[in-house]
Amino acid sequence: MIEKMELLDVDELIEEFESMTKNAENVQRDTLKKILEENGSAEYLQNLGLNGRTDPESFKACVPLVTHNDLEPYIQRIVDGSSSPILTGKPITTISLSSGTTQGKPKFVPFNEELMETTLQIYRTSFAFRNREFPIENGKALQFIYSSKQSQTKGGLIAGTATTNVFRNSQFKNAMNAMQSQCCSPDEVIFGPDFHQSLYCHLLCGLIFREEIQFVSSTFSHSIVHAFRTFEQVWEELCADIREGVLTSRITYPSVRSAMAKLLKPNPELGDLIHEKCSGLNNWYGLIPELFPKAKYIYGIMTGSMEPYLKKLRHYAGGLPLLSADYGSSEGWIGANVNPSVPPELATYVVLPNIGYFEFIPLKENVEEYPKPVGLTEVKVGEEYEIIITSFAGLYRYRLGDVVKVTSFHNSSPELKFVCRRNLMLTINIDKNTEKDLQLAVEAASQVNAEEKLEVLDFSSHVDLSTDPGHYVIFWEINGEVGDEVLKECCNCLDRSFVDAGYVSSRKVNAISPLELRVVRKGTFQNILDHYVGLGAALSQFKTPRCVGPRNREVLQILCDNVVKSYLSTAF
C-alpha cells in the first residue's frame, strides 16, 4: 500500500519567508552567530583570534576576505583525511566538485548536511511561489537530471559534483515528492554510468508517462535544449521502442535495461500517436507541449551563461512559460526566484537571510581600491556588487566572483539580478569585456542576415596573444550552410558590437588586432561536453566555457582542431 504523501503547505512557507525577509538585518546577525557558534572550534577561526565573539563587527575586523586559492591548503587537508576541525566544528565527510568549466579545472568545496538543508529550503521556497502562480497536480516531472559517480578522496571522503551530492542525498527524493515533483525516470537512469544512455531513457520515460508530466526541468536550460536536440535525432527510434515494447540495443548497461523493461510494454497506439505528432510539427516548433499536453511550464537555471539557449528553448516550448530556477553555486545558495512569471531575462532573486551571512563589495566605475563591503540590508538599488558569502560549510567571507545588481527590495531583503562572473573577462590591455558583453555581441551578429536562417548553436571565445598585438577569437558552431559573405559580415558585426571604450579605442589605433571568427564543425561543443563528463563532471552541472583561458588547454585544443572556416574583421 502506498503511504499517504505529506505535501508542502505552500501558504505556511510563504508566510515564513515574508516574516524572515521583513526582519532581514536581525536574521543575518542571528545567522552569523549560529555559524560562528557551531564552528568556533575550527582551526581556521581559532587562528584569527575571534575568541568566541560572534558579532558582525568583530567578525569583519578579524576575518579577512578570501578566494578559493586562499582556502585551498585547508580544503586539501580535509580532502586528504585530516579528522581535526579545520574549517568546521563537525568533520566534513563529503566534498563537492565545481563544474570546472570556468577555470578549466574543478574546485573542491566542502559539503555538509547544513548545506543540504539550505538547498532544500531554497527549493521549497521557490516551489511555494511557483505553485501559487502555476499550480501543478499530483503527477510526474520530466527531469533531465544526471548524477555522475561519487568517488573517494585519498582521505576517504565522498567526492562528487554538487548536483550529484544533492541527488544522492536521502532527503532529496522525499523533498521532491512533497513538492509533487517526482521524477518520471527510475533511479537507475538518473544514476546511470553513461549520460547518453540516461538521456535517451529520460526521453523514453517522459513519453511513456506523457499524460502525467506536469513540467519539464533540468538544473540548467542547456540540458533541456540538449535533450530535445537529441530527440530530433532519435524520435523514430523512441517511437519504435514504444510500439514494440523492446528497448533499443543502444542501451547496454544491464541495470538500466532491467529498470526500463519494467516500464516498457508494447503500445502501438502511443508509438503511432507520437510519430504522428512529430511528423506534423513545423521545424519542431512547440515540440514540448505537443509531447506533454498537461505540462504547465519549463523550469531550470536560465540566467547568466544560460541565456543564449533561451531562443531555442522558446522554440521547443511554443507557448509554455519558461521559469528561471534559483540562484546559487557549488559553494552555497543565495536567493530564490519568488516572481516566477517574470521572463528569465528579467529574473531576480531574493536573498534568504538565514541560509548564510552575506556581504557585498560595491563596484563603482573608476574605483581601483576595493571599497569596504556592506551588509545585506545596506546595499543600494541600482548599484552593482560582488557577493561575499559566509556559509555553514566552512567558507568565511568568501568572494564568490559573481557580480549582481540590486533591482529592488522584497521587504528588507534585496532582490538581485545576476550580471556576470567577475573573472570571465576578455581583456588584452585597457579593454574589459564580460561574458554578458560577449553574449550581446553574439546575439547582434547572429541577426545579421535573418533570411539565411543563421542559428548559432553554441559559442566560446579566447584571447589570442600569439599575434602582436593580441586579438579576440570567437568560436561559433552553426546550423546549416551559411555563405562566406554573410559570415564575413557577422565577423565585422561581432567586432563592432564590443562597445567597451577601452576596446573601441584600442582597435582604432590597432593596439588590438582585428577580431577573428572561427567556425567549428558540427558536434564540437558536444565533444567539449564529453570531455568534461569524462573528467567526472555531471551533465546536469555543465556550463559551456564562454571564455577559454590559457590554463584550459584541452578545451582550446578541441576548438582549434575543429575549425573549418576562419574570418578576420575589417570593421575598423
Coordinates of C-alpha atoms in Angstrom, one line a residue:
M1 CA 0.0 0.0 0.0
I2 CA 1.3 3.5 -0.9
E3 CA 1.9 5.7 2.0
K4 CA 0.0 9.0 2.0
M5 CA 2.4 11.6 0.9
E6 CA 3.0 14.6 3.1
L7 CA 2.6 17.6 0.8
L8 CA 4.1 21.0 1.5
D9 CA 1.9 23.7 3.0
V10 CA 2.6 26.5 0.4
D11 CA 0.8 29.3 2.4
E12 CA 2.8 28.5 5.5
L13 CA 6.1 28.6 3.6
I14 CA 5.3 31.9 2.0
E15 CA 4.3 33.3 5.4
E16 CA 7.6 32.2 6.9
F17 CA 9.5 33.8 4.0
E18 CA 7.7 37.1 4.3
S19 CA 8.3 37.2 8.1
M20 CA 12.0 36.4 7.7
T21 CA 12.6 39.0 4.9
K22 CA 10.8 41.7 7.0
N23 CA 13.5 41.2 9.6
A24 CA 16.5 40.6 7.4
E25 CA 19.1 42.5 9.5
N26 CA 18.4 40.7 12.7
V27 CA 18.1 37.3 10.9
Q28 CA 21.5 38.0 9.4
R29 CA 23.0 38.8 12.8
D30 CA 21.5 35.6 14.3
T31 CA 22.7 33.5 11.3
L32 CA 26.3 34.7 11.7
K33 CA 26.1 34.0 15.4
K34 CA 24.9 30.4 14.7
I35 CA 27.6 29.8 12.1
L36 CA 30.3 31.0 14.4
E37 CA 29.0 29.1 17.5
E38 CA 28.7 25.9 15.5
N39 CA 32.2 26.3 14.1
G40 CA 34.1 28.2 16.8
S41 CA 36.4 25.2 17.5
A42 CA 37.6 25.2 13.8
E43 CA 41.3 25.8 13.5
Y44 CA 40.8 28.5 10.8
L45 CA 38.6 30.6 13.1
Q46 CA 40.8 29.9 16.2
N47 CA 43.9 31.2 14.4
L48 CA 42.1 34.5 13.5
G49 CA 41.6 35.4 17.2
L50 CA 37.8 35.7 17.3
N51 CA 38.0 34.2 20.8
G52 CA 34.3 33.2 20.8
R53 CA 33.0 36.5 19.6
T54 CA 30.1 36.2 17.2
D55 CA 29.0 39.8 16.4
P56 CA 29.4 41.1 12.8
E57 CA 31.8 43.9 13.8
S58 CA 34.4 41.6 15.5
F59 CA 33.9 39.0 12.6
K60 CA 34.8 41.6 10.0
A61 CA 37.7 43.0 12.0
C62 CA 39.3 39.6 12.5
V63 CA 38.4 37.6 9.4
P64 CA 39.9 38.6 6.0
L65 CA 38.2 38.4 2.6
V66 CA 39.4 35.3 0.8
T67 CA 39.2 33.5 -2.5
H68 CA 39.2 29.8 -3.2
N69 CA 43.0 29.9 -3.6
D70 CA 43.4 31.2 0.0
L71 CA 41.4 28.3 1.4
E72 CA 42.8 25.6 -0.9
P73 CA 45.5 24.4 1.6
Y74 CA 42.9 23.9 4.3
I75 CA 40.4 22.2 2.0
Q76 CA 43.3 19.9 0.7
R77 CA 44.0 18.7 4.3
I78 CA 40.3 17.9 4.7
V79 CA 40.3 16.0 1.3
D80 CA 43.4 14.1 2.5
G81 CA 41.6 12.8 5.5
S82 CA 42.6 15.1 8.4
S83 CA 39.9 14.5 11.1
S84 CA 40.7 17.6 13.2
P85 CA 38.2 20.5 13.0
I86 CA 39.9 22.6 10.2
L87 CA 37.2 24.8 8.7
T88 CA 34.1 23.5 10.5
G89 CA 33.4 22.3 14.1
K90 CA 31.9 18.9 12.8
P91 CA 34.0 16.8 10.4
I92 CA 33.3 17.3 6.7
T93 CA 32.5 13.9 5.1
T94 CA 31.6 15.0 1.6
I95 CA 33.3 17.2 -0.9
S96 CA 31.6 18.9 -3.9
L97 CA 33.4 19.4 -7.2
S98 CA 32.5 22.6 -9.0
S99 CA 31.8 22.2 -12.8
G100 CA 35.3 23.3 -13.7
T101 CA 34.1 25.0 -16.8
T102 CA 35.0 28.5 -15.6
Q103 CA 38.7 27.9 -14.6
G104 CA 39.4 24.8 -16.6
K105 CA 39.7 22.5 -13.5
P106 CA 37.1 21.6 -10.8
K107 CA 37.5 23.1 -7.4
F108 CA 37.0 21.2 -4.2
V109 CA 34.3 22.7 -2.0
P110 CA 33.1 21.4 1.5
F111 CA 29.6 19.9 1.5
N112 CA 27.6 19.0 4.7
E113 CA 24.1 18.4 6.0
E114 CA 23.6 22.1 6.8
L115 CA 24.3 23.0 3.1
M116 CA 21.8 20.2 2.1
E117 CA 19.2 21.8 4.4
T118 CA 19.7 25.2 2.8
T119 CA 19.4 23.6 -0.6
L120 CA 16.0 22.1 0.3
Q121 CA 14.9 25.4 1.9
I122 CA 15.6 27.3 -1.4
Y123 CA 13.8 24.5 -3.4
R124 CA 10.7 24.7 -1.1
T125 CA 10.6 28.5 -1.0
S126 CA 10.7 28.9 -4.8
F127 CA 8.2 26.0 -5.2
A128 CA 5.7 27.7 -2.9
F129 CA 5.8 30.9 -5.1
R130 CA 5.8 28.9 -8.3
N131 CA 2.9 26.7 -7.3
R132 CA 0.8 29.7 -6.3
E133 CA 1.0 31.0 -9.9
F134 CA 1.3 27.7 -11.8
P135 CA -0.4 25.1 -9.6
I136 CA 0.6 21.5 -10.6
E137 CA -1.4 18.4 -10.0
N138 CA -0.1 15.3 -8.4
G139 CA 1.7 13.9 -11.4
K140 CA 5.3 13.4 -12.5
A141 CA 8.1 15.6 -13.8
L142 CA 10.3 15.0 -16.8
Q143 CA 13.6 16.0 -15.2
F144 CA 16.8 15.7 -17.2
I145 CA 19.0 15.1 -14.1
Y146 CA 22.1 13.1 -14.2
S147 CA 24.3 12.0 -11.3
S148 CA 27.9 11.4 -12.1
K149 CA 29.8 8.9 -10.0
Q150 CA 30.8 9.8 -6.5
S151 CA 34.4 8.8 -5.8
Q152 CA 36.5 8.6 -2.7
T153 CA 39.3 11.0 -2.0
K154 CA 42.7 9.9 -0.7
G155 CA 41.4 10.6 2.8
G156 CA 38.3 8.5 2.4
L157 CA 35.8 11.4 1.9
I158 CA 33.0 11.1 -0.7
A159 CA 33.5 13.4 -3.6
G160 CA 31.0 14.3 -6.4
T161 CA 29.6 17.2 -8.2
A162 CA 27.4 19.5 -6.1
T163 CA 24.3 18.3 -8.0
T164 CA 25.3 14.6 -7.5
N165 CA 25.7 15.2 -3.8
V166 CA 22.2 16.7 -3.7
F167 CA 20.6 14.0 -5.9
R168 CA 22.2 11.2 -3.9
N169 CA 21.2 12.6 -0.5
S170 CA 18.4 10.6 1.1
Q171 CA 16.4 13.8 1.7
F172 CA 16.2 14.7 -1.9
K173 CA 13.6 12.3 -3.1
N174 CA 11.3 12.9 -0.2
A175 CA 11.5 16.6 -0.7
M176 CA 10.7 16.2 -4.5
N177 CA 7.7 14.1 -3.6
A178 CA 6.4 16.6 -1.1
M179 CA 6.6 19.2 -3.9
Q180 CA 4.7 16.9 -6.3
S181 CA 7.8 16.8 -8.4
Q182 CA 8.5 13.1 -8.6
C183 CA 10.9 12.3 -11.5
C184 CA 9.3 10.0 -14.1
S185 CA 12.6 8.2 -14.6
P186 CA 13.8 5.4 -12.3
D187 CA 17.0 5.9 -10.1
E188 CA 18.9 3.5 -12.4
V189 CA 18.5 6.1 -15.2
I190 CA 19.4 9.1 -13.1
F191 CA 22.4 7.3 -11.7
G192 CA 23.3 5.5 -14.9
P193 CA 27.0 5.4 -15.8
D194 CA 26.6 6.8 -19.3
F195 CA 24.8 10.1 -19.8
H196 CA 24.0 9.5 -23.5
Q197 CA 22.1 6.3 -22.4
S198 CA 20.5 8.1 -19.5
L199 CA 19.3 10.9 -21.7
Y200 CA 17.6 8.5 -24.2
C201 CA 15.9 6.8 -21.3
H202 CA 14.7 10.1 -19.7
L203 CA 13.1 10.9 -23.1
L204 CA 11.5 7.4 -23.3
C205 CA 10.2 7.6 -19.7
G206 CA 8.7 11.1 -20.4
L207 CA 6.9 9.7 -23.5
I208 CA 5.6 6.6 -21.5
F209 CA 4.2 8.9 -18.8
R210 CA 3.3 11.8 -21.3
E211 CA -0.2 12.3 -19.9
E212 CA 1.1 12.7 -16.3
I213 CA 4.0 15.1 -17.0
Q214 CA 3.3 18.3 -15.1
F215 CA 6.5 20.2 -16.0
V216 CA 9.9 19.7 -17.8
S217 CA 13.1 20.7 -15.9
S218 CA 16.8 20.3 -15.5
T219 CA 19.5 22.1 -13.4
F220 CA 20.4 24.3 -16.4
S221 CA 18.5 25.3 -19.6
H222 CA 21.4 24.0 -21.7
S223 CA 20.5 20.4 -20.6
I224 CA 16.9 20.8 -21.7
V225 CA 17.9 22.2 -25.1
H226 CA 20.5 19.4 -25.5
A227 CA 17.8 16.8 -24.6
F228 CA 15.4 18.0 -27.3
R229 CA 18.1 18.5 -29.9
T230 CA 18.9 14.8 -29.2
F231 CA 15.2 14.0 -29.5
E232 CA 15.2 15.4 -33.1
Q233 CA 17.8 12.7 -33.9
V234 CA 16.3 9.7 -32.1
W235 CA 12.5 10.3 -32.2
E236 CA 11.7 7.5 -34.6
E237 CA 13.8 5.0 -32.6
L238 CA 11.9 6.1 -29.4
C239 CA 8.6 5.5 -31.3
A240 CA 9.7 2.0 -32.4
D241 CA 10.7 1.1 -28.8
I242 CA 7.2 2.2 -27.5
R243 CA 5.4 0.3 -30.3
E244 CA 7.2 -2.9 -29.8
G245 CA 7.8 -2.7 -26.1
V246 CA 11.5 -3.5 -26.7
L247 CA 14.4 -1.2 -25.7
T248 CA 16.9 -0.2 -28.3
S249 CA 20.2 -2.0 -28.3
R250 CA 22.0 1.3 -27.8
I251 CA 21.2 0.9 -24.1
T252 CA 23.9 -1.5 -22.9
Y253 CA 24.0 -1.2 -19.1
P254 CA 22.1 -4.2 -17.5
S255 CA 20.8 -2.2 -14.6
V256 CA 19.4 0.5 -16.9
R257 CA 17.9 -2.1 -19.3
S258 CA 16.2 -4.0 -16.5
A259 CA 14.7 -0.9 -14.9
M260 CA 13.4 0.2 -18.3
A261 CA 12.0 -3.2 -19.0
K262 CA 9.6 -2.8 -16.0
L263 CA 8.1 0.3 -17.6
L264 CA 8.2 -0.5 -21.3
K265 CA 5.3 -2.6 -22.6
P266 CA 4.2 -2.8 -26.3
N267 CA 1.9 0.2 -27.0
P268 CA 1.5 0.6 -30.8
E269 CA -1.2 3.3 -30.3
L270 CA 1.1 5.5 -28.3
G271 CA 4.0 4.9 -30.7
D272 CA 1.9 5.9 -33.7
L273 CA 0.4 8.9 -31.8
I274 CA 3.9 10.3 -31.0
H275 CA 5.0 9.6 -34.6
E276 CA 2.0 11.5 -36.0
K277 CA 2.5 14.5 -33.6
C278 CA 6.2 14.8 -34.5
S279 CA 5.6 14.5 -38.3
G280 CA 3.0 17.3 -38.0
L281 CA 5.4 19.8 -36.5
N282 CA 7.0 22.7 -38.4
N283 CA 10.7 22.6 -37.7
W284 CA 10.0 21.2 -34.2
Y285 CA 8.2 24.4 -33.0
G286 CA 6.1 23.7 -29.9
L287 CA 7.6 20.2 -29.5
I288 CA 7.3 20.1 -25.7
P289 CA 3.6 20.9 -25.3
E290 CA 2.8 18.6 -28.2
L291 CA 4.6 15.7 -26.5
F292 CA 3.4 16.6 -22.9
P293 CA -0.1 18.1 -23.1
K294 CA -0.5 18.6 -19.4
A295 CA 2.8 20.3 -18.8
K296 CA 2.4 23.7 -17.1
Y297 CA 5.9 25.1 -17.6
I298 CA 9.6 24.5 -18.2
Y299 CA 12.0 25.1 -15.3
G300 CA 15.7 25.4 -14.8
I301 CA 18.5 28.0 -14.3
M302 CA 18.2 30.2 -17.4
T303 CA 20.2 33.3 -16.5
G304 CA 23.9 34.2 -16.9
S305 CA 25.7 31.8 -19.3
M306 CA 22.3 30.0 -19.9
E307 CA 20.6 33.0 -21.6
P308 CA 21.9 32.2 -25.1
Y309 CA 19.9 29.0 -25.1
L310 CA 16.5 30.7 -24.4
K311 CA 15.7 31.4 -28.1
K312 CA 15.9 27.7 -28.9
L313 CA 14.2 26.7 -25.7
R314 CA 11.3 29.1 -26.5
H315 CA 11.1 27.4 -30.0
Y316 CA 10.6 24.0 -28.4
A317 CA 8.3 25.4 -25.7
G318 CA 5.8 27.0 -28.0
G319 CA 3.6 28.9 -25.6
L320 CA 4.7 27.2 -22.4
P321 CA 6.1 29.6 -19.8
L322 CA 9.9 29.4 -19.1
L323 CA 10.5 29.7 -15.3
S324 CA 14.0 30.5 -14.1
A325 CA 15.2 28.5 -11.1
D326 CA 17.1 29.8 -8.1
Y327 CA 20.5 31.5 -7.7
G328 CA 23.4 29.6 -6.1
S329 CA 26.7 27.9 -6.8
S330 CA 28.7 24.9 -5.7
E331 CA 29.8 27.0 -2.7
G332 CA 26.2 27.6 -1.5
W333 CA 22.8 29.2 -2.2
I334 CA 22.0 32.9 -2.3
G335 CA 18.4 33.6 -3.4
A336 CA 15.1 32.3 -4.5
N337 CA 13.0 33.3 -7.5
V338 CA 9.8 34.5 -5.9
N339 CA 8.4 36.2 -9.1
P340 CA 8.2 33.1 -11.4
S341 CA 6.1 34.6 -14.1
V342 CA 8.8 37.2 -15.0
P343 CA 10.7 36.2 -18.2
P344 CA 14.1 34.6 -17.5
E345 CA 16.0 37.6 -18.9
L346 CA 14.5 39.8 -16.2
A347 CA 14.6 37.2 -13.4
T348 CA 15.7 38.4 -9.9
Y349 CA 16.4 36.5 -6.7
V350 CA 15.5 37.5 -3.2
V351 CA 18.3 36.7 -0.7
L352 CA 17.2 34.3 2.1
P353 CA 18.7 35.9 5.1
N354 CA 19.0 32.7 7.2
I355 CA 21.0 30.5 4.7
G356 CA 24.3 32.2 5.1
Y357 CA 25.8 35.6 6.1
F358 CA 26.1 37.9 3.1
E359 CA 28.3 40.9 2.3
F360 CA 28.7 43.0 -0.9
I361 CA 31.7 44.8 -2.3
P362 CA 30.4 47.9 -4.2
L363 CA 31.7 48.0 -7.8
K364 CA 31.7 51.6 -8.8
E365 CA 33.3 52.9 -12.0
N366 CA 36.9 54.2 -11.7
V367 CA 37.4 52.9 -8.2
E368 CA 40.7 50.9 -8.2
E369 CA 40.8 50.1 -4.5
Y370 CA 38.1 47.8 -3.1
P371 CA 35.6 49.8 -1.1
K372 CA 34.5 48.5 2.3
P373 CA 32.0 45.6 1.9
V374 CA 28.4 46.5 3.1
G375 CA 25.8 44.3 4.7
L376 CA 22.7 42.6 3.2
T377 CA 20.4 45.4 4.2
E378 CA 22.8 48.2 3.4
V379 CA 23.0 47.7 -0.4
K380 CA 21.5 50.4 -2.7
V381 CA 19.0 49.8 -5.5
G382 CA 20.6 50.3 -9.0
E383 CA 24.2 49.5 -7.8
E384 CA 26.4 46.6 -8.7
Y385 CA 28.2 44.5 -6.2
E386 CA 30.4 41.4 -5.9
I387 CA 29.0 38.9 -3.4
I388 CA 30.8 37.6 -0.3
I389 CA 29.4 34.6 1.4
T390 CA 29.9 33.1 4.8
S391 CA 28.3 29.6 4.9
F392 CA 27.5 26.8 7.3
A393 CA 30.1 24.6 5.4
G394 CA 33.3 26.3 6.3
L395 CA 33.6 29.3 3.9
Y396 CA 34.1 32.6 5.8
R397 CA 34.0 35.9 3.9
Y398 CA 34.5 34.0 0.7
R399 CA 34.5 36.0 -2.6
L400 CA 32.2 34.2 -4.9
G401 CA 33.3 36.1 -8.0
D402 CA 29.7 36.9 -9.1
V403 CA 28.6 40.4 -10.0
V404 CA 25.0 41.2 -9.2
K405 CA 22.8 44.3 -9.5
V406 CA 20.3 45.2 -6.8
T407 CA 17.0 45.8 -8.6
S408 CA 14.7 46.4 -5.5
F409 CA 13.9 45.1 -2.0
H410 CA 11.5 42.4 -1.0
N411 CA 10.5 43.7 2.4
S412 CA 14.1 44.4 3.9
S413 CA 16.0 41.8 1.8
P414 CA 17.4 42.8 -1.6
E415 CA 16.4 41.3 -4.9
L416 CA 19.4 40.6 -7.0
K417 CA 19.9 40.3 -10.8
F418 CA 22.9 38.2 -11.9
V419 CA 25.1 40.3 -14.1
C420 CA 28.2 38.2 -14.8
R421 CA 31.2 36.2 -13.4
R422 CA 33.8 38.8 -12.4
N423 CA 36.8 36.8 -13.7
L424 CA 35.3 35.9 -17.1
M425 CA 36.9 38.8 -18.8
L426 CA 38.1 39.2 -22.4
T427 CA 41.0 41.7 -22.0
I428 CA 44.3 42.4 -23.8
N429 CA 45.3 45.9 -22.5
I430 CA 42.8 48.5 -21.3
D431 CA 39.7 46.7 -22.7
K432 CA 37.4 44.9 -20.4
N433 CA 34.6 42.7 -21.8
T434 CA 32.5 40.4 -19.7
E435 CA 30.5 37.3 -20.5
K436 CA 27.4 39.5 -20.9
D437 CA 29.2 41.7 -23.5
L438 CA 30.2 38.6 -25.4
Q439 CA 26.7 37.3 -25.3
L440 CA 25.3 40.6 -26.6
A441 CA 27.8 40.7 -29.4
V442 CA 26.9 37.1 -30.5
E443 CA 23.2 38.0 -30.4
A444 CA 23.8 41.0 -32.6
A445 CA 25.9 39.2 -35.1
S446 CA 23.6 36.2 -35.4
Q447 CA 20.8 38.7 -36.6
V448 CA 23.0 40.0 -39.4
N449 CA 21.1 38.1 -42.1
A450 CA 17.9 36.6 -40.9
E451 CA 17.0 35.3 -44.3
E452 CA 19.9 32.9 -44.1
K453 CA 18.3 31.3 -41.0
L454 CA 21.6 31.5 -39.3
E455 CA 21.4 29.7 -36.0
V456 CA 24.4 29.8 -33.6
L457 CA 24.2 26.5 -31.7
D458 CA 26.9 27.4 -29.3
F459 CA 29.9 29.7 -28.9
S460 CA 33.0 30.4 -26.9
S461 CA 35.9 32.9 -27.0
H462 CA 39.7 33.1 -26.5
V463 CA 42.2 35.9 -26.2
D464 CA 45.0 35.0 -28.7
L465 CA 48.2 36.6 -27.7
S466 CA 50.3 34.7 -30.3
T467 CA 49.7 37.7 -32.7
D468 CA 51.2 41.0 -31.9
P469 CA 49.1 42.9 -30.8
G470 CA 46.7 40.2 -29.5
H471 CA 43.2 39.8 -30.7
Y472 CA 39.8 38.3 -29.7
V473 CA 38.9 34.9 -31.2
I474 CA 35.2 33.9 -31.3
F475 CA 34.3 30.3 -31.9
W476 CA 30.9 29.5 -33.4
E477 CA 29.1 26.3 -34.1
I478 CA 26.3 27.0 -36.6
N479 CA 23.4 25.1 -38.0
G480 CA 23.1 24.8 -41.8
E481 CA 25.1 26.2 -44.7
V482 CA 25.9 29.9 -44.5
G483 CA 27.7 31.8 -47.2
D484 CA 31.2 33.3 -46.7
E485 CA 29.9 36.9 -47.3
V486 CA 27.3 36.5 -44.5
L487 CA 30.0 35.1 -42.1
K488 CA 32.4 38.0 -43.0
E489 CA 29.7 40.5 -42.1
C490 CA 29.0 38.5 -38.9
C491 CA 32.7 38.8 -38.0
N492 CA 32.6 42.6 -38.6
C493 CA 29.4 42.9 -36.6
L494 CA 31.0 40.9 -33.7
D495 CA 33.9 43.3 -33.7
R496 CA 31.7 46.4 -33.8
S497 CA 29.4 45.0 -31.0
F498 CA 32.1 45.2 -28.3
V499 CA 31.3 48.8 -27.3
D500 CA 33.6 48.9 -24.3
A501 CA 35.5 52.3 -24.7
G502 CA 38.9 50.6 -24.0
Y503 CA 38.3 48.1 -26.7
V504 CA 37.0 50.5 -29.3
S505 CA 39.9 53.0 -28.8
S506 CA 42.5 50.2 -28.9
R507 CA 41.0 48.8 -32.1
K508 CA 41.0 52.2 -33.8
V509 CA 44.8 52.6 -33.1
N510 CA 45.5 48.9 -33.8
A511 CA 46.6 48.3 -30.2
I512 CA 44.3 45.2 -30.5
S513 CA 44.4 43.3 -33.8
P514 CA 41.2 42.5 -35.8
L515 CA 38.7 40.1 -34.2
E516 CA 38.7 36.6 -35.7
L517 CA 35.6 34.5 -36.1
R518 CA 36.3 30.8 -36.3
V519 CA 33.5 28.4 -37.4
V520 CA 33.9 24.9 -35.9
R521 CA 32.4 21.7 -37.3
K522 CA 29.1 20.4 -36.1
G523 CA 29.5 18.4 -32.8
T524 CA 32.5 20.3 -31.5
F525 CA 30.6 21.6 -28.4
Q526 CA 29.3 18.1 -27.8
N527 CA 33.0 17.0 -27.8
I528 CA 33.7 19.6 -25.1
L529 CA 30.8 18.4 -23.0
D530 CA 32.0 14.8 -23.4
H531 CA 35.5 16.0 -22.3
Y532 CA 34.1 17.4 -19.0
V533 CA 31.9 14.4 -18.4
G534 CA 35.0 12.2 -18.9
L535 CA 36.7 14.2 -16.2
G536 CA 33.8 13.4 -13.8
A537 CA 31.6 16.4 -14.3
A538 CA 27.8 15.8 -14.3
L539 CA 25.8 16.8 -17.4
S540 CA 23.4 18.5 -15.0
Q541 CA 26.1 20.9 -13.9
F542 CA 27.7 21.5 -17.3
K543 CA 28.2 25.1 -18.5
T544 CA 29.8 25.8 -21.9
P545 CA 33.0 27.7 -21.1
R546 CA 32.4 31.1 -22.7
C547 CA 36.0 32.3 -22.4
V548 CA 38.7 29.7 -22.7
G549 CA 41.9 30.8 -21.0
P550 CA 45.5 29.5 -21.4
R551 CA 45.1 27.1 -18.5
N552 CA 42.2 25.4 -20.3
R553 CA 44.5 23.8 -22.9
E554 CA 42.5 20.7 -23.7
V555 CA 39.3 22.6 -24.5
L556 CA 41.2 25.1 -26.6
Q557 CA 42.7 22.2 -28.5
I558 CA 39.3 20.7 -29.2
L559 CA 38.1 24.1 -30.5
C560 CA 41.2 24.7 -32.6
D561 CA 41.3 21.2 -34.1
N562 CA 37.7 21.5 -35.3
V563 CA 37.9 24.9 -37.1
V564 CA 36.5 24.6 -40.6
K565 CA 36.4 28.3 -41.6
S566 CA 38.0 31.5 -40.3
Y567 CA 37.4 35.2 -40.9
L568 CA 39.2 38.4 -39.8
S569 CA 37.3 41.5 -39.2
T570 CA 37.6 44.6 -41.4
A571 CA 35.3 46.7 -39.2
F572 CA 38.0 49.2 -38.1

